[in-house]
Amino acid sequence: MNEPVLVLDRLRKTFGDFTAVHEMSLSVPRGSVYGFLGPNGAGKTTTIRMTLAIYEPTEGSISILGRPSALEVRDRIGYLPEEKGLYKKMTGRDIIAYFASLKGMKRDAARARAAELLDKYGLGEFKDRKCEALSKGMGQKVQVLASIAHRPEFVILDEPFSGLDPVNQQVLEQVIRDLRDDGTTIIFSTHIMEHAERLCDRLVLIAKGRKLFDGTVAEARRTIPRRLIIQTQVDPSALRHVGGVAGVRALGKDDKYEVTLSEGADADHVLAACFQNGISLRSFDRSEPTLRDVFLKFVGAEDAEEVVS
Amino acid sequence: MRNAWLVAAREYGENVRTKGFWIGILIFPILITIGIKAESWLERAKSTRNFVVVDQSGKFDSAIETALARLQEKAIAREFQSYMSRNAATPQAPTAEQLDQMKAGEPAKSDFEQMTEAEAKSLIALSLLSGGLKPNAPPFEVPRTPFRRVPAPDGVDTSAAPGAIADALRPFLRGDRKITVEGEDAELFATLIIPKDVDERVERPGDKRKKRADRDGAQYWSANLADSDLREELERAINEEQRRVEYVAKGLDGKTVEAVQQTKVPLARFDPKKAAGAEEVSIADQIRQWAPVGFVYLLWISIFSISQMLLNNTIEEKSNRLIEVLLSSVTSWELMVGKLVGIAAVGMTMLGAWLGFLVAILAINSGPEAKVATSLLEVLKTSGLLPAFAVYFLLGYLLYGALFLALGSVCNTLKEAQNMMQPVVLIMIVPLMTMMFIPKDPNGTVATVLSWIPIYTPFVMMNRAAASPPMFEIVGTTILLAITVVITLWFAGRIFRIGVLRTGQPPKLMELVRWLRH
């Protein structure tokens, strides 16, 4: 049961002279929500397509649900591709039922399940509406539901949030949480950090086809030095000599200073030191690093621009 | 294979639910019915046409009257036969010939070419009495006269020169003015003007006169010269009369002349390939020879319209990237087979409906007066055309369907596909061009050579089906076609597998070859 759902071992994919993915290795534990983060063109989609055996890897090996190829376990996987589209002339219900039945569900069960999902996620009244009459967001939700209707144990969602309005993004987050609560393993790729921050247990950072980081969200945060932002009218240089403080830097306005902590340092310690040194504080901000900061560190401001903005 | 069936079922369901499909199915019987009925509808819709004859010579009046009466009698005879076949109590009811014998107590005429209104009515009354007709048969309706001779309108001086008469009648003929017939306004359709000195204008062998004005004998005026029935009838009537008069003038007896004029040598047509005693070429034989052309056309239309469907929805799935979801659920081979089967089922539903309608409409319309419908039905039932059609449809569809699927899989938009289809369309057009002349020489060199080219085999062999081509050609070309189909499917499968996931420019030919080796 604790065997990872997906193991990629030094996966490589080239298209002609262009190498889209270099030496990609990772392991997705069962029951986790795993984020693929990276700028456009980073190789996320290519990695996902190789995982699903849509592309054959140039080198390296895959183990998915204990098998070397997704083709052998197709029915246990759900997949939402990056580019979204539907059969225009079919109703949402028929589409969900069709894809569920392609994954081995019986016809009647698939239809019942399609209706249940549409009701549950707020599309009940559009069940029998043809897809060409649905809004883009609704169509996308239908497609998400189509990818999970057969109750897969492993779901791969490629950019599920792109193109959704904030309300539908929340619905989609709920879908992912519900899946996780049912014990489903989920991979999703995104470039919106907030979703990753709220949903992921683990994440992998990819840029230019290479893996830059792989680990839990907490581990990701720990990769960049922790900082405190203090606001005071007294010169806080004395803090430099306090244990656990790596540096103090004026931020230049509003009497704000950035205090960098060394690894394992305790912020409370610094607070106590402030009182001892007579530095009267107007504010003391622990300023936990965000995934955005992690990103900036790994990807570099240039590449991160489009990702984080 | 369950997945292939699911794909097929979806393709079928989606295409069968479109309006286009139902319009396609229903338009066919409507067209056929119109084709069969159009002539009689047009005939019935035609109003009686009024014409004026100004015969200044006074020689042709009675001849024209006789010709008109003969036309009307022919129409009555036709209507009578149709009436009898519609209303006969049983198929074994007395035929018109037997009735005629009953009435006259003498041997029947071989055929009813002409009959008067009185004759028709008395025969019908007789057969009603003898129980030959259904008791509730409607009364016999005498067909309307197609042409009616009317006097010249008031104010037209019929003794004036022909040119002046024509000028006076011009506004009537052009439809600017109406004539009055039986108290009602009517249009004047035509005018025949025969000048007083018509005898001097008659052409005879050896005439040296060249001036056109001299050669104008009679003048036929009409705003509608395309409808030549009346003109031909009048021309025949006055020429027969002129010749009769000249025979008599040369000392022949008038009765003899009339008898001679009605003499004719019947020309029957025979086919040397038929067994002795059955050489006569019947309508059924004609149909047997030409019906395949209809089937070739049907084959062509159906194969290409449904292959086109295949192309379109492959491109749809590709352009909206549904293909990725599909390929995470089914293999590309299952997808391709599912599509081929699903669309084939759509095509077969349509063709089945069409052929069903065709047979049903022919059956409804067949009868002694509808020789073509009856013979066509007979040919369909007895010849091997239908089974041949089924086989060639299936093989032809698989061949072209696979080709179009492969084509669709490498294109991203319909526009790209249309560009790539251009050469295919050029190749496809050949069987349509040869369609009409192959029946004239069905086992000739061109037909034989084309038969052995697999992409043409279905059409050309269908074309030749009625001419019993050599058995080894039938079997040989079919085997060659089947092998080609298998190879094409295999190639198409490879191209499809790589093509459907590809985006960007369609591949070059060399690249395709590399995919095949891959």
PDB file of C-alpha atoms in Angstrom, chain A residues 52 54 64-65 70-81 95-107 110 113 143-156, chain B residues 2-4 6-7 322-331 334:
ATOM      1  CA  LEU A  52       0.361   8.510 -19.693  1.00  0.00           C
ATOM      2  CA  ILE A  54       0.885   9.251 -25.023  1.00  0.00           C
ATOM      3  CA  ILE A  64       2.803   3.724 -12.782  1.00  0.00           C
ATOM      4  CA  LEU A  65       0.533   1.862 -10.381  1.00  0.00           C
ATOM      5  CA  ALA A  70      -0.032   3.530 -18.313  1.00  0.00           C
ATOM      6  CA  LEU A  71      -1.712   1.556 -21.106  1.00  0.00           C
ATOM      7  CA  GLU A  72      -1.912  -1.455 -18.807  1.00  0.00           C
ATOM      8  CA  VAL A  73      -3.684   0.488 -16.068  1.00  0.00           C
ATOM      9  CA  ARG A  74      -5.612   2.993 -18.205  1.00  0.00           C
ATOM     10  CA  ASP A  75      -8.898   2.327 -16.448  1.00  0.00           C
ATOM     11  CA  ARG A  76      -7.449   3.227 -13.044  1.00  0.00           C
ATOM     12  CA  ILE A  77      -6.166   6.619 -14.202  1.00  0.00           C
ATOM     13  CA  GLY A  78      -8.030   9.846 -14.857  1.00  0.00           C
ATOM     14  CA  TYR A  79      -6.577  12.495 -17.120  1.00  0.00           C
ATOM     15  CA  LEU A  80      -7.449  16.089 -17.941  1.00  0.00           C
ATOM     16  CA  PRO A  81      -5.298  17.418 -20.794  1.00  0.00           C
ATOM     17  CA  ILE A  95     -19.839  13.097 -22.541  1.00  0.00           C
ATOM     18  CA  ILE A  96     -19.076  12.237 -18.924  1.00  0.00           C
ATOM     19  CA  ALA A  97     -20.862   8.917 -19.298  1.00  0.00           C
ATOM     20  CA  TYR A  98     -19.049   8.196 -22.578  1.00  0.00           C
ATOM     21  CA  PHE A  99     -15.592   8.742 -21.136  1.00  0.00           C
ATOM     22  CA  ALA A 100     -16.487   6.808 -17.997  1.00  0.00           C
ATOM     23  CA  SER A 101     -17.681   3.890 -20.094  1.00  0.00           C
ATOM     24  CA  LEU A 102     -14.453   3.988 -22.128  1.00  0.00           C
ATOM     25  CA  LYS A 103     -12.760   3.452 -18.776  1.00  0.00           C
ATOM     26  CA  GLY A 104     -14.774   0.320 -18.195  1.00  0.00           C
ATOM     27  CA  MET A 105     -17.890   1.511 -16.383  1.00  0.00           C
ATOM     28  CA  LYS A 106     -21.199  -0.049 -17.306  1.00  0.00           C
ATOM     29  CA  ARG A 107     -23.446   2.195 -19.368  1.00  0.00           C
ATOM     30  CA  ALA A 110     -21.827   5.678 -15.996  1.00  0.00           C
ATOM     31  CA  ARG A 113     -22.563   8.720 -11.999  1.00  0.00           C
ATOM     32  CA  GLN A 143     -14.261  17.930 -18.731  1.00  0.00           C
ATOM     33  CA  VAL A 144     -12.785  17.715 -15.243  1.00  0.00           C
ATOM     34  CA  LEU A 145     -15.748  15.618 -14.150  1.00  0.00           C
ATOM     35  CA  ALA A 146     -15.344  13.417 -17.236  1.00  0.00           C
ATOM     36  CA  SER A 147     -11.791  12.674 -16.155  1.00  0.00           C
ATOM     37  CA  ILE A 148     -12.761  11.533 -12.663  1.00  0.00           C
ATOM     38  CA  ALA A 149     -16.173   9.943 -13.217  1.00  0.00           C
ATOM     39  CA  HIS A 150     -14.862   6.382 -13.250  1.00  0.00           C
ATOM     40  CA  ARG A 151     -13.416   6.810  -9.725  1.00  0.00           C
ATOM     41  CA  PRO A 152      -9.765   6.476 -10.708  1.00  0.00           C
ATOM     42  CA  GLU A 153      -7.193   5.922  -7.983  1.00  0.00           C
ATOM     43  CA  PHE A 154      -4.755   8.214  -9.728  1.00  0.00           C
ATOM     44  CA  VAL A 155      -5.775  11.514 -11.333  1.00  0.00           C
ATOM     45  CA  ILE A 156      -3.569  13.709 -13.498  1.00  0.00           C
TER      46      ILE A 156
ATOM     47  CA  ARG B   2     -15.218  -3.199 -26.213  1.00  0.00           C
ATOM     48  CA  ASN B   3     -13.722   0.267 -26.500  1.00  0.00           C
ATOM     49  CA  ALA B   4     -13.823   0.173 -30.278  1.00  0.00           C
ATOM     50  CA  LEU B   6     -18.095   2.258 -27.653  1.00  0.00           C
ATOM     51  CA  VAL B   7     -16.315   4.614 -30.032  1.00  0.00           C
ATOM     52  CA  LEU B 322     -10.151  15.498 -27.284  1.00  0.00           C
ATOM     53  CA  ILE B 323      -7.858  13.037 -28.909  1.00  0.00           C
ATOM     54  CA  GLU B 324      -5.594  13.134 -25.833  1.00  0.00           C
ATOM     55  CA  VAL B 325      -8.371  12.152 -23.478  1.00  0.00           C
ATOM     56  CA  LEU B 326      -9.430   9.464 -25.891  1.00  0.00           C
ATOM     57  CA  LEU B 327      -5.915   8.118 -26.177  1.00  0.00           C
ATOM     58  CA  SER B 328      -5.583   7.986 -22.411  1.00  0.00           C
ATOM     59  CA  SER B 329      -8.596   5.663 -22.522  1.00  0.00           C
ATOM     60  CA  VAL B 330      -8.334   3.690 -25.755  1.00  0.00           C
ATOM     61  CA  THR B 331      -5.507   2.699 -28.073  1.00  0.00           C
ATOM     62  CA  GLU B 334      -9.242   0.918 -31.203  1.00  0.00           C
TER      63      GLU B 334
END
